[in-house]
Coordinates of N, CA and C and ligand atoms in Angstrom, one line a residue:
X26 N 26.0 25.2 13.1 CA 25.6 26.1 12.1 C 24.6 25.5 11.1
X27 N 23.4 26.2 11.0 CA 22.6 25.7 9.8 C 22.9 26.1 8.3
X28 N 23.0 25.4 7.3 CA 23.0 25.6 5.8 C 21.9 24.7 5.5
X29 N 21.5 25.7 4.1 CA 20.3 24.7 3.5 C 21.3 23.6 2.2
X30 N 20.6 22.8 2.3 CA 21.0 21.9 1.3 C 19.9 21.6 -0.1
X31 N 19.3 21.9 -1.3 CA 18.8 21.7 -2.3 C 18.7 20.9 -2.7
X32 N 18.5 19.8 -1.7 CA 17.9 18.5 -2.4 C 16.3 17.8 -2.1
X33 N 16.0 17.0 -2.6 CA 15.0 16.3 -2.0 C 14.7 14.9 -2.0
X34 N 16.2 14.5 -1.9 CA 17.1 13.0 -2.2 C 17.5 12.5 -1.3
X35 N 16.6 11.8 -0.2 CA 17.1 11.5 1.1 C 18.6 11.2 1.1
X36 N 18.5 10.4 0.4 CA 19.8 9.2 0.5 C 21.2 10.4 0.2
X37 N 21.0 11.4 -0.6 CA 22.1 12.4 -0.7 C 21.9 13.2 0.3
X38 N 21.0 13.4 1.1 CA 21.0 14.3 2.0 C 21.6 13.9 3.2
X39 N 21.4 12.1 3.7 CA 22.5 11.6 4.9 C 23.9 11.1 4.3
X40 N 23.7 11.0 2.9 CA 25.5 11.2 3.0 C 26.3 12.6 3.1
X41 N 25.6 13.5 2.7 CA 25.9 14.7 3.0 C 26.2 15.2 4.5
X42 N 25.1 14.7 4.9 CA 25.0 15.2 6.6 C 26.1 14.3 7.2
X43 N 26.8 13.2 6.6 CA 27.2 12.0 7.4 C 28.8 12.7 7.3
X44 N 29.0 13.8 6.2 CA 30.8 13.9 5.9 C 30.9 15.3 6.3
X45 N 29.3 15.9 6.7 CA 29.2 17.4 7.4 C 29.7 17.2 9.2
X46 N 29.4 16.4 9.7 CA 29.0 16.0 10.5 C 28.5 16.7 11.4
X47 N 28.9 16.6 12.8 CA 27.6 17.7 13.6 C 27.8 18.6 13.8
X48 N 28.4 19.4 13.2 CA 29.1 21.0 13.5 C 27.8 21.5 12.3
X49 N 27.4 21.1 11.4 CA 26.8 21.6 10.4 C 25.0 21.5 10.3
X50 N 24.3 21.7 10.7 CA 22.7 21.1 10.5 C 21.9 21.4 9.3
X51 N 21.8 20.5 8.6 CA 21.5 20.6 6.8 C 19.8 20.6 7.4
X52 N 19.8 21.8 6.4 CA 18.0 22.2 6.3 C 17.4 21.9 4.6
X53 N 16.4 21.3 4.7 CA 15.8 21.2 3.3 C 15.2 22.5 2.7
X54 N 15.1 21.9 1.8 CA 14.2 23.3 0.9 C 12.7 22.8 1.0
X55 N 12.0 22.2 1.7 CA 10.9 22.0 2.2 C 10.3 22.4 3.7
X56 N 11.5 22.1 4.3 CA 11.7 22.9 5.6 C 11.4 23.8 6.2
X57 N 12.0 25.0 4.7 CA 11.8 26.4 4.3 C 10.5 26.9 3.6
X58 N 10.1 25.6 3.5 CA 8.1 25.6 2.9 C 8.8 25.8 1.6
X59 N 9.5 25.7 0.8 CA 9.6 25.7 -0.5 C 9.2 24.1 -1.1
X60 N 8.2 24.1 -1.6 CA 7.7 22.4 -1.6 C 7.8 21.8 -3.4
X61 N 7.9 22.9 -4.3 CA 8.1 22.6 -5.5 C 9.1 22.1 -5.9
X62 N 9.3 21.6 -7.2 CA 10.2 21.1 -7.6 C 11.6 21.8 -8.2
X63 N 12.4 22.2 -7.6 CA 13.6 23.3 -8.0 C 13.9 22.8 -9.7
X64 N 13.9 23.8 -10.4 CA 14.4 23.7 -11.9 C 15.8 23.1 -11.9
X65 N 15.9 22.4 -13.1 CA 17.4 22.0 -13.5 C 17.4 21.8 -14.0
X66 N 17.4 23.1 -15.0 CA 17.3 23.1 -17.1 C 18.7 22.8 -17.4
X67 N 19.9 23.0 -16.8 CA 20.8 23.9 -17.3 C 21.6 22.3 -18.4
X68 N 22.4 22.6 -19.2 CA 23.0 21.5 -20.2 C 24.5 20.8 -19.2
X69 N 24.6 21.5 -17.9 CA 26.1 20.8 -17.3 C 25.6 20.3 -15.8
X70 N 26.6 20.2 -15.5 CA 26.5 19.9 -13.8 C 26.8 21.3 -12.8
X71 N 27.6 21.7 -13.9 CA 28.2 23.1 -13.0 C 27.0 24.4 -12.9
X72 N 26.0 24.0 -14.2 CA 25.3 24.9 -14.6 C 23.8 24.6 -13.7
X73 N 23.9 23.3 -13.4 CA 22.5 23.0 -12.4 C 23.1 23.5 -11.0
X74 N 23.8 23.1 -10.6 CA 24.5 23.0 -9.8 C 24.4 25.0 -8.9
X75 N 24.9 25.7 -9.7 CA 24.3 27.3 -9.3 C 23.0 27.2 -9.4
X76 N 22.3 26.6 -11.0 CA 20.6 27.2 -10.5 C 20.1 26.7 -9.5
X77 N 20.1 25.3 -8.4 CA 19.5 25.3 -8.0 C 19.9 26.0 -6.4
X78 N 21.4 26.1 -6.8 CA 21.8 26.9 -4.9 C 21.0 28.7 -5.4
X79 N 21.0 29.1 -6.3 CA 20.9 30.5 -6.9 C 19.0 30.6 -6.5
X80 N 18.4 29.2 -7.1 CA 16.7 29.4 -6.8 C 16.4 29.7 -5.6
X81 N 17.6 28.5 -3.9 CA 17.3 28.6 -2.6 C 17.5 30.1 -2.0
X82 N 18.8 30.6 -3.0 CA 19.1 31.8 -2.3 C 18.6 32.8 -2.6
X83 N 17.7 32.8 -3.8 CA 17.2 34.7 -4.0 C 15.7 34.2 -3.3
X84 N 15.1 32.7 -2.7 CA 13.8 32.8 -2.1 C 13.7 32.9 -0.4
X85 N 15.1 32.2 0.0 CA 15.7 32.6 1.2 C 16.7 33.8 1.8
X86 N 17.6 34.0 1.0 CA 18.3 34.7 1.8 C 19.7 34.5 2.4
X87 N 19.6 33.3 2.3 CA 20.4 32.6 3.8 C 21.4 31.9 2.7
X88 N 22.6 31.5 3.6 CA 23.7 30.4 3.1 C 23.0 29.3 2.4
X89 N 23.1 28.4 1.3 CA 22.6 27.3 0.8 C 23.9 26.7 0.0
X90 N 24.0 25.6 -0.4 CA 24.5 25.0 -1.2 C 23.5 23.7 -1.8
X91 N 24.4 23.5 -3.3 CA 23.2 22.0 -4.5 C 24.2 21.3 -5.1
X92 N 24.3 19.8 -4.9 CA 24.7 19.5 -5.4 C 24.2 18.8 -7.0
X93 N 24.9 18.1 -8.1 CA 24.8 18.1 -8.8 C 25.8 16.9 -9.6
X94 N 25.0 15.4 -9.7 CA 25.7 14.8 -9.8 C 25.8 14.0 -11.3
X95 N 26.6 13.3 -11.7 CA 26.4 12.5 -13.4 C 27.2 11.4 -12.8
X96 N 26.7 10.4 -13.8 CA 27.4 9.1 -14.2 C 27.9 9.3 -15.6
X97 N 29.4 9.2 -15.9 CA 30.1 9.6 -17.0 C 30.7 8.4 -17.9
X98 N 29.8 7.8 -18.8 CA 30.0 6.2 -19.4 C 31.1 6.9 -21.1
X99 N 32.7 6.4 -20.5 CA 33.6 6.6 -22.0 C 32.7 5.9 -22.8
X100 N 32.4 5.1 -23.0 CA 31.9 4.0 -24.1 C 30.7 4.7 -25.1
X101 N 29.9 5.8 -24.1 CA 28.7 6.4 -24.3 C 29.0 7.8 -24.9
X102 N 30.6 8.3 -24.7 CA 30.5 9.7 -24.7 C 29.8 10.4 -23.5
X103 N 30.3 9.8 -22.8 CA 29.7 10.9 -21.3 C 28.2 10.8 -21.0
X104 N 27.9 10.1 -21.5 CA 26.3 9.8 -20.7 C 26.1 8.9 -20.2
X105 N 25.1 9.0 -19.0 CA 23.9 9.8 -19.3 C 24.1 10.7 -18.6
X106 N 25.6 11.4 -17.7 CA 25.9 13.0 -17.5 C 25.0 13.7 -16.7
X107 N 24.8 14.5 -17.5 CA 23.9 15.6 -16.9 C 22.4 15.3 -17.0
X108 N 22.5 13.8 -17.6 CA 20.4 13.2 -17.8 C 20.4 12.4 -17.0
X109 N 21.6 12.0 -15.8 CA 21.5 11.2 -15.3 C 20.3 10.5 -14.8
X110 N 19.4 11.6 -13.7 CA 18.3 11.1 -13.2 C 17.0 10.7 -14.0
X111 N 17.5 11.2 -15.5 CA 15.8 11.1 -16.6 C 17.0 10.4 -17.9
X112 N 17.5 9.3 -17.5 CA 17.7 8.5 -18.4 C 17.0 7.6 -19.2
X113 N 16.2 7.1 -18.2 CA 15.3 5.8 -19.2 C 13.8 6.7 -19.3
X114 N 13.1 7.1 -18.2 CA 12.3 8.0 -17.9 C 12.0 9.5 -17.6
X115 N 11.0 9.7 -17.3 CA 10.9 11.3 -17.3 C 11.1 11.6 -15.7
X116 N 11.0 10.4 -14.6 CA 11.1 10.3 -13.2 C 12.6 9.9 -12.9
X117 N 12.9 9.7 -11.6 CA 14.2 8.8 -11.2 C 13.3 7.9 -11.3
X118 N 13.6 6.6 -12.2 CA 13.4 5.3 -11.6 C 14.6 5.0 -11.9
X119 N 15.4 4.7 -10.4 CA 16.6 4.2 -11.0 C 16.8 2.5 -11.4
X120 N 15.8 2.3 -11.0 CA 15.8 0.4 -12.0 C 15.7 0.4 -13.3
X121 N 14.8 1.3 -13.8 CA 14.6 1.6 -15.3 C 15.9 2.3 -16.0
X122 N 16.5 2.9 -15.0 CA 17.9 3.6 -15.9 C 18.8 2.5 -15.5
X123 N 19.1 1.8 -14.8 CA 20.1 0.7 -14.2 C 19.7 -0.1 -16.1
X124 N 18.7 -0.5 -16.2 CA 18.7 -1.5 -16.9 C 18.7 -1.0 -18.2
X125 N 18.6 0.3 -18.5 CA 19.0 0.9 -19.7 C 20.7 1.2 -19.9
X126 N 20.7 1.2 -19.1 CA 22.5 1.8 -19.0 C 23.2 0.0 -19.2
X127 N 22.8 -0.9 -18.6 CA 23.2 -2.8 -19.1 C 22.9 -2.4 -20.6
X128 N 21.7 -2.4 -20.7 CA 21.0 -2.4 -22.9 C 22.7 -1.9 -23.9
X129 N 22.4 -0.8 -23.0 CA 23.4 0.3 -24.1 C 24.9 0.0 -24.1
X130 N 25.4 -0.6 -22.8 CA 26.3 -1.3 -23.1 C 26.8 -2.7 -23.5
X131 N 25.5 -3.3 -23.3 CA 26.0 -4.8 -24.3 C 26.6 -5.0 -25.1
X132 N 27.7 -6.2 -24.7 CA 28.7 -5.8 -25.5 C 29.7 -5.1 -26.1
X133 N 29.7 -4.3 -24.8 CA 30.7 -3.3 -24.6 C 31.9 -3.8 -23.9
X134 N 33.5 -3.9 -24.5 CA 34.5 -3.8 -24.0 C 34.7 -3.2 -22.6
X135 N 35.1 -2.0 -23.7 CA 34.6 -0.7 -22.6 C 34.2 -0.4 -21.7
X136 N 34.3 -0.1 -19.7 CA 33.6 -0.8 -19.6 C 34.0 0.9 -18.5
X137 N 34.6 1.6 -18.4 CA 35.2 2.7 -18.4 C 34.5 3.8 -17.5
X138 N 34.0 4.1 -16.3 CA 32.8 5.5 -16.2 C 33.2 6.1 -14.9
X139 N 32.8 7.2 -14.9 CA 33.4 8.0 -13.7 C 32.1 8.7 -12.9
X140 N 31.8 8.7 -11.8 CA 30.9 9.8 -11.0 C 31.5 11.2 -11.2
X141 N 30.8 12.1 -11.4 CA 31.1 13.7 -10.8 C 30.6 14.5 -10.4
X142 N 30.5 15.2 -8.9 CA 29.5 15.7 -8.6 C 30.1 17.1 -8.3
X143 N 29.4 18.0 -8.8 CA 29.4 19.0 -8.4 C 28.9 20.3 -7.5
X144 N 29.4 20.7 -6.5 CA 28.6 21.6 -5.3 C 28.9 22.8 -5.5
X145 N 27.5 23.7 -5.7 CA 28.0 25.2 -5.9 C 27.1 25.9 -4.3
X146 N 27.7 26.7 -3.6 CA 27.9 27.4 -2.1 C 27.8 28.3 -2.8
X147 N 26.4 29.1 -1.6 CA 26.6 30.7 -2.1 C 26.3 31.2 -0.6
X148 N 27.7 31.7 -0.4 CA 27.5 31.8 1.2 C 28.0 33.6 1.1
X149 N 27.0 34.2 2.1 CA 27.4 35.7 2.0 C 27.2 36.0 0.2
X150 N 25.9 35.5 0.0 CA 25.5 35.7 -1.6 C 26.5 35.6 -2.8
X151 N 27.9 34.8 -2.5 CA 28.8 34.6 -3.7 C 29.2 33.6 -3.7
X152 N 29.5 32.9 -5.1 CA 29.3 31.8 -5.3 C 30.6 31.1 -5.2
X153 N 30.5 29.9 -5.2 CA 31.9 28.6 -4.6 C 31.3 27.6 -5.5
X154 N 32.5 26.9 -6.3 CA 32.0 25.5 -7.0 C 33.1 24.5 -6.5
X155 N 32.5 23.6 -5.8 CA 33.6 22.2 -5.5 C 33.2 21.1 -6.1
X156 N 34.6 20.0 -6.8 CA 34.0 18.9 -7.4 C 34.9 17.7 -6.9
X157 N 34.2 16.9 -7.4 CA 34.4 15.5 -6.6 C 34.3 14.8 -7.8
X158 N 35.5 14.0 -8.1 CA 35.4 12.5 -9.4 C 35.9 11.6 -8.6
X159 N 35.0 10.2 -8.8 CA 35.7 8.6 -8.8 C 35.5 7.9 -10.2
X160 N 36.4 7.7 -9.9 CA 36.7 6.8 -11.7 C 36.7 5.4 -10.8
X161 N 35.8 4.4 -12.4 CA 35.4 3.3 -11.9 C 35.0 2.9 -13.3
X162 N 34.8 1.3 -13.1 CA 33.6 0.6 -14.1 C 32.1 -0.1 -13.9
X163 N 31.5 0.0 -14.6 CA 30.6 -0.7 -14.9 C 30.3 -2.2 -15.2
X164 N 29.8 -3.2 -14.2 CA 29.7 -4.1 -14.5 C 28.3 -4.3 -15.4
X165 N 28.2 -5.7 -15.5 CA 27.0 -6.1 -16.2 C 25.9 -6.4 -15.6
X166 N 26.0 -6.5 -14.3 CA 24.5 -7.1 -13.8 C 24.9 -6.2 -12.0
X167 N 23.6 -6.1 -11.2 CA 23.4 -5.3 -10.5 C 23.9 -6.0 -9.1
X168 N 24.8 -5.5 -8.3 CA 25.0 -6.6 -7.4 C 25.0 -5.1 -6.2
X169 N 24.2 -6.2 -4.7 CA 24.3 -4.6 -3.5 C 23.0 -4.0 -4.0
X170 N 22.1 -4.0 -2.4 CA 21.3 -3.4 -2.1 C 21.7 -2.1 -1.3
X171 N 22.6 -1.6 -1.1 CA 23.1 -0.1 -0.3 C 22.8 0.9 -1.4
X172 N 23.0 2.4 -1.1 CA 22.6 3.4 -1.6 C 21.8 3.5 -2.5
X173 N 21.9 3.9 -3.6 CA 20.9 4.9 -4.4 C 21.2 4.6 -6.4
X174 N 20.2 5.1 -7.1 CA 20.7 5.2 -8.6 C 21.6 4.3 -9.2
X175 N 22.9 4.4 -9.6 CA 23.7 3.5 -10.3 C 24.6 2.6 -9.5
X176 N 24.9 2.6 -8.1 CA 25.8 2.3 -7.5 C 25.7 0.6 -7.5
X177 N 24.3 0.0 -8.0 CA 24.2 -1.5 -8.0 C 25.2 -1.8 -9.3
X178 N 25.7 -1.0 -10.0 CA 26.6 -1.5 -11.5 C 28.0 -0.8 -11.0
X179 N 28.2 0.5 -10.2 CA 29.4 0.6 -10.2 C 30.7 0.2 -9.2
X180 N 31.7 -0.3 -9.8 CA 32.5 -0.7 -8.9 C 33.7 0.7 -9.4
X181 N 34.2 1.1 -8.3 CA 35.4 2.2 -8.1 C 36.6 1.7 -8.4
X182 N 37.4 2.5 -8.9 CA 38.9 1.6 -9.4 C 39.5 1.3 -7.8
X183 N 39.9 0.4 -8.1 CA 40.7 -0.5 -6.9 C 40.2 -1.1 -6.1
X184 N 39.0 -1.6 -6.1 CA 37.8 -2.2 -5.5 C 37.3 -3.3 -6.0
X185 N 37.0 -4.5 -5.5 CA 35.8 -5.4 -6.7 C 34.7 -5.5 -6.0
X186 N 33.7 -4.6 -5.4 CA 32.4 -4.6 -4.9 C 31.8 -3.2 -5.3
X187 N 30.9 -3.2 -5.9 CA 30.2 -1.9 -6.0 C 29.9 -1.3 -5.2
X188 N 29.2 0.4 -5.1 CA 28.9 1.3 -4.2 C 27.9 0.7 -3.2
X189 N 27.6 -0.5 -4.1 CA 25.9 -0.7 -3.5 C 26.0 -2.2 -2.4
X190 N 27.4 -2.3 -2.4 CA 27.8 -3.1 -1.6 C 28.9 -3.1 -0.6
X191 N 28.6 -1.4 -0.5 CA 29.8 -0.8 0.7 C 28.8 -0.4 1.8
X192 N 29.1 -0.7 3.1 CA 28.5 1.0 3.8 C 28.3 2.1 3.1
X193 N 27.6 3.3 3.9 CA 27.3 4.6 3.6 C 29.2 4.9 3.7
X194 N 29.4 4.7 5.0 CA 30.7 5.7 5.7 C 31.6 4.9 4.5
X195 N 31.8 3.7 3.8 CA 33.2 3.5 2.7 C 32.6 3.8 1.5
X196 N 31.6 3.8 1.1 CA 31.3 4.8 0.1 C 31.4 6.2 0.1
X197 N 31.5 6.8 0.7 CA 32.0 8.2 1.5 C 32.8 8.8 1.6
X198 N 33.6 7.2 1.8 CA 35.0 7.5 2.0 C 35.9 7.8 0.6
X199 N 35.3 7.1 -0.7 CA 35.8 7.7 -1.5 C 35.1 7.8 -3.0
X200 N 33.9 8.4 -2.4 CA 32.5 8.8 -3.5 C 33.1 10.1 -4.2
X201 N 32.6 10.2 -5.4 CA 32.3 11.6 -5.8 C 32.0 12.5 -4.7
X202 N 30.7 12.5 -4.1 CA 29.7 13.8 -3.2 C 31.1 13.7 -1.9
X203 N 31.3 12.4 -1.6 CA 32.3 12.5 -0.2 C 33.5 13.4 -0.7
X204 N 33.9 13.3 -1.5 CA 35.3 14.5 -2.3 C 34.7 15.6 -2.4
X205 N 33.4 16.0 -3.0 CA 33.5 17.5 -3.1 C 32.9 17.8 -1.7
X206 N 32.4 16.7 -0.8 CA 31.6 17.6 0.3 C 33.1 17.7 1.3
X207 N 33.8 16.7 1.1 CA 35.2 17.5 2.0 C 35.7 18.8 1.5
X208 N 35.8 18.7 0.3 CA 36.3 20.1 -0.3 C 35.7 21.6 0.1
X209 N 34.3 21.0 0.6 CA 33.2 22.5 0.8 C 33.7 22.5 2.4
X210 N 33.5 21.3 3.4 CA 34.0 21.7 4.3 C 35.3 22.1 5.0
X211 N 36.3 21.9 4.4 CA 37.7 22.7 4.3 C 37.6 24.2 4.1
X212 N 37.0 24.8 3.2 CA 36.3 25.4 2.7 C 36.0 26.6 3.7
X213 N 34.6 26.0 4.2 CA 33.9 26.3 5.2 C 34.7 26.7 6.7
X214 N 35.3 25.6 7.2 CA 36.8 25.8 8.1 C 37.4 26.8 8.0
X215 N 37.6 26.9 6.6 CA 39.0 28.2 6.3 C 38.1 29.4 7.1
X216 N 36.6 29.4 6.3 CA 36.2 30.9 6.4 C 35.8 31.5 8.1
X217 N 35.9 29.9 8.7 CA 34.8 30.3 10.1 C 36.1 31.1 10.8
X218 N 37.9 30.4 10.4 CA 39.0 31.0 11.3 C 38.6 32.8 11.3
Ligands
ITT23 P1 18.2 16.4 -6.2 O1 18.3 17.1 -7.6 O2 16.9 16.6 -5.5 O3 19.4 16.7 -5.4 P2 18.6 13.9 -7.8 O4 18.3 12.5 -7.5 O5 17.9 14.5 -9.0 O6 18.3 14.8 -6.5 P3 21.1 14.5 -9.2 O7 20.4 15.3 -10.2 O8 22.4 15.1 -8.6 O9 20.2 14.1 -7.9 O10 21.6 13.1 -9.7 C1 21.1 12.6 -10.9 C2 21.0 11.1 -10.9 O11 22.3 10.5 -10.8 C3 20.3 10.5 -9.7 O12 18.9 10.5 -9.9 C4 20.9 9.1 -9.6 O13 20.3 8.3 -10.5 C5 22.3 9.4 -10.1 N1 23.2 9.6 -8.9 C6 23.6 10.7 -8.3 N2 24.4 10.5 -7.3 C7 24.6 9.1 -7.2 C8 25.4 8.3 -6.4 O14 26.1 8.7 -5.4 N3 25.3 7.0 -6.6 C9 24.6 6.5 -7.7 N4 23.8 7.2 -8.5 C10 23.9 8.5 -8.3

């Protein structure tokens, strides 16, 4: 079965594809010749999260789902949340936000942060929201070259290696995206019976 997926974030797109597995074939929104950049004004995760499945679906047609992810620092009050990807800059650089997010907690006890990602499905044009949290902390220096954005600082509760020093598949195994993308495929199971 094809679904579009609304990203243009490699690295979330094969973890996505990796906990879909082959029953599901994730189409881009580039794929679809949509080449611009999908809006994500909204102030939450839940609220980007529909615009951008809501932009694929009224240009397509078709089944889509977006996800919608934050890094949630106690110490910070919940940020950088929903700025995740334009923390230090106006781009993803995630080196530049890695090394803002060390700044801001210097000297921080605290050390306290959680992933959450959220997926909103609009399958048969009505909408589905699934969410996924890992609670974890934040170390102080960047350790692990694997995945993407924050995962060189975060280590998961009950773990002492960060995301960025797991595989894809044990990151996955108990990632934020890997929780809510099981949630969507259970989901999806229920509806195909
Ligand atoms: P799309 O909107 O095209 O899907 P994005 O990179 O902007 O890609 P998000 O808005 O969901 O994705 O994520 C915001 C930022 O949060 C992202 O740029 C990363 O810095 C960070 N992030 C998201 N998921 C992450 C993960 O699994 N591990 C580490 N950092 C992550």
């Amino acid at each position: 079965m094809k679904i579009i997926f609304a990203t243009n974030n490699a690295h979330k797109l094969s973890e996505v594809q990796a906990v879909l597995g082959d029953g599901y074939e994730l189409v881009t929104p580039r794929q679809c010749g949509i080449d611009e950049e999908i809006p994500e004004t909204a102030e939450t995760l839940e609220g980007n999260a529909r615009q951008k499945a809501r932009y694929l679906f009224e240009r397509t047609g078709l089944d889509c789902f977006a996800d919608d992810t934050g890094l949630e620092v106690e110490a910070l009050n919940g940020a950088p949340g929903v700025h995740s990807a334009r923390y230090a800059t106006d781009g993803h650089d995630f080196a530049a936000n890695n090394r803002l997010l060390l700044k801001n907690l210097a000297g921080e006890e605290n050390r306290r942060a959680r992933f959450r990602t959220v997926i909103c499905l609009i399958e048969q044009g009505k909408e589905h929201l699934f969410e996924g949290i890992v609670e974890g902390r934040i170390i102080d220096h960047e350790a692990g070259s694997e995945g993407f954005g924050y995962d060189p600082l975060f280590v998961p509760e009950g773990f002492d290696r960060t995301f960025a020093e797991m595989s894809a598949e044990q990151k996955n195994g108990i990632s934020h995206r890997g929780r809510a993308v099981r949630k969507l495929v259970d989901y999806l199971h229920q509806t195909e019976k």
